[in-house]
Coordinates of C-alpha atoms and ligand atoms in Angstrom, one line a residue:
X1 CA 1.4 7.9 -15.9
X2 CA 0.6 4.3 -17.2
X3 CA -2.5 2.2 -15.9
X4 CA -3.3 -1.1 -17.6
X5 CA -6.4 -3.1 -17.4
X6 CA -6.5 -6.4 -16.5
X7 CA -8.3 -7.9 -20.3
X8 CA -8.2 -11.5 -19.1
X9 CA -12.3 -11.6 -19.5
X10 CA -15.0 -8.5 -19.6
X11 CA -15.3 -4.7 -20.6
X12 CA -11.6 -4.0 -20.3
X13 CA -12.0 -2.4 -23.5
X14 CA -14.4 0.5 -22.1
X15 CA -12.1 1.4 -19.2
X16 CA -8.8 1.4 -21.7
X17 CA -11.5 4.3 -23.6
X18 CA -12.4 5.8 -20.4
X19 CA -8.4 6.5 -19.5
X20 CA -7.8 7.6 -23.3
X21 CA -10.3 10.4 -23.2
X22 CA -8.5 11.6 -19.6
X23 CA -5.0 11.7 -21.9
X24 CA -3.5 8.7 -20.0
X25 CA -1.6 5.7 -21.6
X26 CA -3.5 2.3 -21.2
X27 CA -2.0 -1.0 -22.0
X28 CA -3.9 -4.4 -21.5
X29 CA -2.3 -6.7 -18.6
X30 CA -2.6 -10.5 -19.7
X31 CA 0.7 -11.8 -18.2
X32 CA 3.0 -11.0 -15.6
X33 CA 5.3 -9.4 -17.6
X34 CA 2.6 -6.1 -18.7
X35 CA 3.0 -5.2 -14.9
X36 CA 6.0 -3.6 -15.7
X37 CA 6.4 -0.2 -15.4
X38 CA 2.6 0.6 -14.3
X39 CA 1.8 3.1 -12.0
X40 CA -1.6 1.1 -11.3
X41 CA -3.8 -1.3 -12.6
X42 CA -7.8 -1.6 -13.2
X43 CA -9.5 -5.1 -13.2
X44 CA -12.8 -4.8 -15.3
X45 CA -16.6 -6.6 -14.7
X46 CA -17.5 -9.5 -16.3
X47 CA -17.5 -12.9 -14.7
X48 CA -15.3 -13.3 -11.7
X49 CA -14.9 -16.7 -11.6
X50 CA -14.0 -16.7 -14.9
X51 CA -11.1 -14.1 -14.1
X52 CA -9.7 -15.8 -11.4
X53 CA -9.3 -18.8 -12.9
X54 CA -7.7 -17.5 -16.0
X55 CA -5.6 -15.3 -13.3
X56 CA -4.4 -19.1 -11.8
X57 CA -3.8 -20.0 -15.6
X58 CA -1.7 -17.2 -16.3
X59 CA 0.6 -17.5 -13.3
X60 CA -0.9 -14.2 -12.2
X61 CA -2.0 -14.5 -8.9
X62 CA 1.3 -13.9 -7.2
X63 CA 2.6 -11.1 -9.3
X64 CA -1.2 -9.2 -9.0
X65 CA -0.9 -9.4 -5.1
X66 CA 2.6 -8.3 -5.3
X67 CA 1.5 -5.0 -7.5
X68 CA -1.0 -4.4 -4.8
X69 CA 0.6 -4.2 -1.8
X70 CA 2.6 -1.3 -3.5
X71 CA 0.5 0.6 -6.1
X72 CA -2.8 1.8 -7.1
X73 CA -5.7 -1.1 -8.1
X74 CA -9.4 -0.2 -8.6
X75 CA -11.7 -3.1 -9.1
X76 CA -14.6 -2.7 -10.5
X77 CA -17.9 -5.1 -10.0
X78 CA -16.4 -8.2 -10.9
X79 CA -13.2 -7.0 -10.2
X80 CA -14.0 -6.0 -7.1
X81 CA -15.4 -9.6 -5.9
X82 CA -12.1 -10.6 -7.3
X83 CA -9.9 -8.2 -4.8
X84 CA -11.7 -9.2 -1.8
X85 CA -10.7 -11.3 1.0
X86 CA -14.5 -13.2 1.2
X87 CA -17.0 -13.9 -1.5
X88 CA -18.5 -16.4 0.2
X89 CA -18.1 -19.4 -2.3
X90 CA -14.9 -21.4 -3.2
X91 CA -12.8 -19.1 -6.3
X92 CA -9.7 -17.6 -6.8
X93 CA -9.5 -14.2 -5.0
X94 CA -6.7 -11.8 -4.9
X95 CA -7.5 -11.0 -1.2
X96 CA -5.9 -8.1 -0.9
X97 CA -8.8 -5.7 0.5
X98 CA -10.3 -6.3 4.0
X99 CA -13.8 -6.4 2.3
X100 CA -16.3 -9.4 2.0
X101 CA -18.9 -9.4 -0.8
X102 CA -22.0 -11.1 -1.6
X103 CA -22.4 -11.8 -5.5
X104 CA -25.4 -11.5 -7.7
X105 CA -26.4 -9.2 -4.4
X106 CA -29.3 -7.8 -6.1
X107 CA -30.7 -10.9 -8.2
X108 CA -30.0 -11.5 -11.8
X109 CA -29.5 -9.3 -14.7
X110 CA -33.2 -8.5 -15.3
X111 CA -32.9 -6.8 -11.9
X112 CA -29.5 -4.6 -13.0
X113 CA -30.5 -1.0 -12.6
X114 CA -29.1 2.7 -11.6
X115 CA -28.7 4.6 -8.8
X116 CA -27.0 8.3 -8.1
X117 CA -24.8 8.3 -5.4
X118 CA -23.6 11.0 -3.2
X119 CA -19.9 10.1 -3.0
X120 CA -17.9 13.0 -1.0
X121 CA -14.3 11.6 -1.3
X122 CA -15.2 11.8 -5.4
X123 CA -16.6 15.5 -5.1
X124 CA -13.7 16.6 -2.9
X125 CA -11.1 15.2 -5.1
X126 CA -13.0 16.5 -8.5
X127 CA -13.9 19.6 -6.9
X128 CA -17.6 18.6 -8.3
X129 CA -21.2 18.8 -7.0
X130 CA -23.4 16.6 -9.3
X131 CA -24.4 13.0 -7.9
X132 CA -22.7 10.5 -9.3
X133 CA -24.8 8.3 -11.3
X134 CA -24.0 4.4 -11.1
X135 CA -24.7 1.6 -13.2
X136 CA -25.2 -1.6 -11.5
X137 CA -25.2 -4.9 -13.2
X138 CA -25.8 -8.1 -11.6
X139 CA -24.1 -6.2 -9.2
X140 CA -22.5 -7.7 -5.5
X141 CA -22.7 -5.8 -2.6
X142 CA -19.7 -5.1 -0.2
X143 CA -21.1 -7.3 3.1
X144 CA -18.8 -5.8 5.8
X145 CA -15.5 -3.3 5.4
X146 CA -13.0 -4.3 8.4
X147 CA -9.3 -3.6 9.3
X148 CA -7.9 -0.8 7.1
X149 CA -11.1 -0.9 4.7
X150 CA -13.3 2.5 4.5
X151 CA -16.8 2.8 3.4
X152 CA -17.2 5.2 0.5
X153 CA -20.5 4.9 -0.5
X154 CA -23.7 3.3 0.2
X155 CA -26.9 3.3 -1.5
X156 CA -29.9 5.3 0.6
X157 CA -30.3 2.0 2.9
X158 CA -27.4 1.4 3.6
X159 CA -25.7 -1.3 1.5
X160 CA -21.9 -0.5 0.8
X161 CA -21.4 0.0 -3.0
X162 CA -17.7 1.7 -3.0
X163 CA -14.7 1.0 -0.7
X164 CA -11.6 2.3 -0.5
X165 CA -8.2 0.5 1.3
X166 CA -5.4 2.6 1.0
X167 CA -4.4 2.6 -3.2
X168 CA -7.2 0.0 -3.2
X169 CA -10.8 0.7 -4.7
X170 CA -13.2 -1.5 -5.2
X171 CA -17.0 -0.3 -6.7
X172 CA -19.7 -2.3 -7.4
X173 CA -20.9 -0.5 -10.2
X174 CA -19.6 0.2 -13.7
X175 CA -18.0 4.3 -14.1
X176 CA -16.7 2.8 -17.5
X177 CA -20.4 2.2 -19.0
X178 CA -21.2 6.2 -18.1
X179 CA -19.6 8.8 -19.9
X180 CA -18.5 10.3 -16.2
X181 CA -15.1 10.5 -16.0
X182 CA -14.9 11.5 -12.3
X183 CA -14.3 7.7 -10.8
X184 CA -11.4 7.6 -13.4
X185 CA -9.8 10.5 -11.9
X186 CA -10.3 9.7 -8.5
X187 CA -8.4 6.2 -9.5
X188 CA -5.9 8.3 -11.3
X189 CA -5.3 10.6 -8.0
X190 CA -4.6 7.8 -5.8
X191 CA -2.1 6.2 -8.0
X192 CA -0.5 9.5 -8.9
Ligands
LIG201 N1 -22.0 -11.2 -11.4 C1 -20.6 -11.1 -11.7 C2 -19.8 -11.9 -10.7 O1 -20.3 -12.4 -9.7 C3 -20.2 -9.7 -11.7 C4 -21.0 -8.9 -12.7 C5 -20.3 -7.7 -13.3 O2 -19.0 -7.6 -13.2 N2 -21.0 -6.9 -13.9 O3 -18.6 -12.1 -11.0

């Protein structure tokens, strides 16, 4: 199996560690062209205005929406905003999940904090019990799931954290910065 990360801006690097300690090839995805061949593709946090622009820059907007529509993408915080339909202010978005976000949800980085989640689709597939701990960093929340979009996790009042669209995750936290592996595997099931 191959999965590339999307290393236009942010912690690409932790995620391309992440899938090395589960035994899986990682390549970084700066131009069309790195699409190739992959079986899916995770788009790291960082700045997502920043990664959509470079995304126009790079002629990759097309090409990512493309990949989508057929094959596994997991975004992840900022990548998440940046796979949504809606983030309520004018950037580049890929769209592709029936999701609308709200950025900065929880205030600014001074307010970043963790939470463990009870996630069942994670302990099903990982055949796990533990809560899984999250690590949320100026952090957006997912507003409203519609169409084919599912919930997958909330925090205790309610505000969606995880969502899942087919081969489409998006989380608002960050399973690279943790050394819990299970999020990576879930990923790595749904593009199997
Ligand atoms: N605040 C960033 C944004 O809105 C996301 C932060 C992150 O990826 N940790 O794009």
């Amino acid at each position: 199996m191959n999965i590339g990360v999307l290393a236009l801006q942010g912690d690409f690097s932790e995620h391309i560690s992440m899938l090395k300690r589960l035994g899986v090839a990682a390549s970084e995805v700066r131009l069309p062209k790195d699409l190739v061949g992959l079986d899916g593709l995770i788009i790291p946090g960082g700045e997502s205005t920043t990664i959509g622009k470079l995304a126009v820059a790079y002629d990759l907007i097309e090409p990512l929406r493309q990949f989508g529509r057929e094959k596994a993408i997991w975004g992840t915080c900022a990548g998440a905003i940046f796979l949504s339909r809606d983030a309520r202010r004018d950037q580049p978005l890929l769209g592709l999940m029936d999701i609308t976000v709200i950025r900065n949800a929880f205030g600014a980085q001074v307010d970043s904090f963790e939470a463990d989640l009870e996630i069942d689709a994670l302990k099903q597939a990982t055949h796990t019990e533990a809560p899984y701990h999250a690590v949320f960093i100026r952090a957006p929340i997912i507003e409203n799931v519609s169409g084919e979009a599912k919930i997958l996790s909330a925090l205790a009042d309610g505000r969606i954290v995880a969502a899942q669209q087919g081969k489409l995750l998006a989380t608002s936290f960050h399973p690279e910065l943790t050394g819990d592996t299970r999020f990576h595997e879930y990923f790595l099931s749904l593009a199997r």
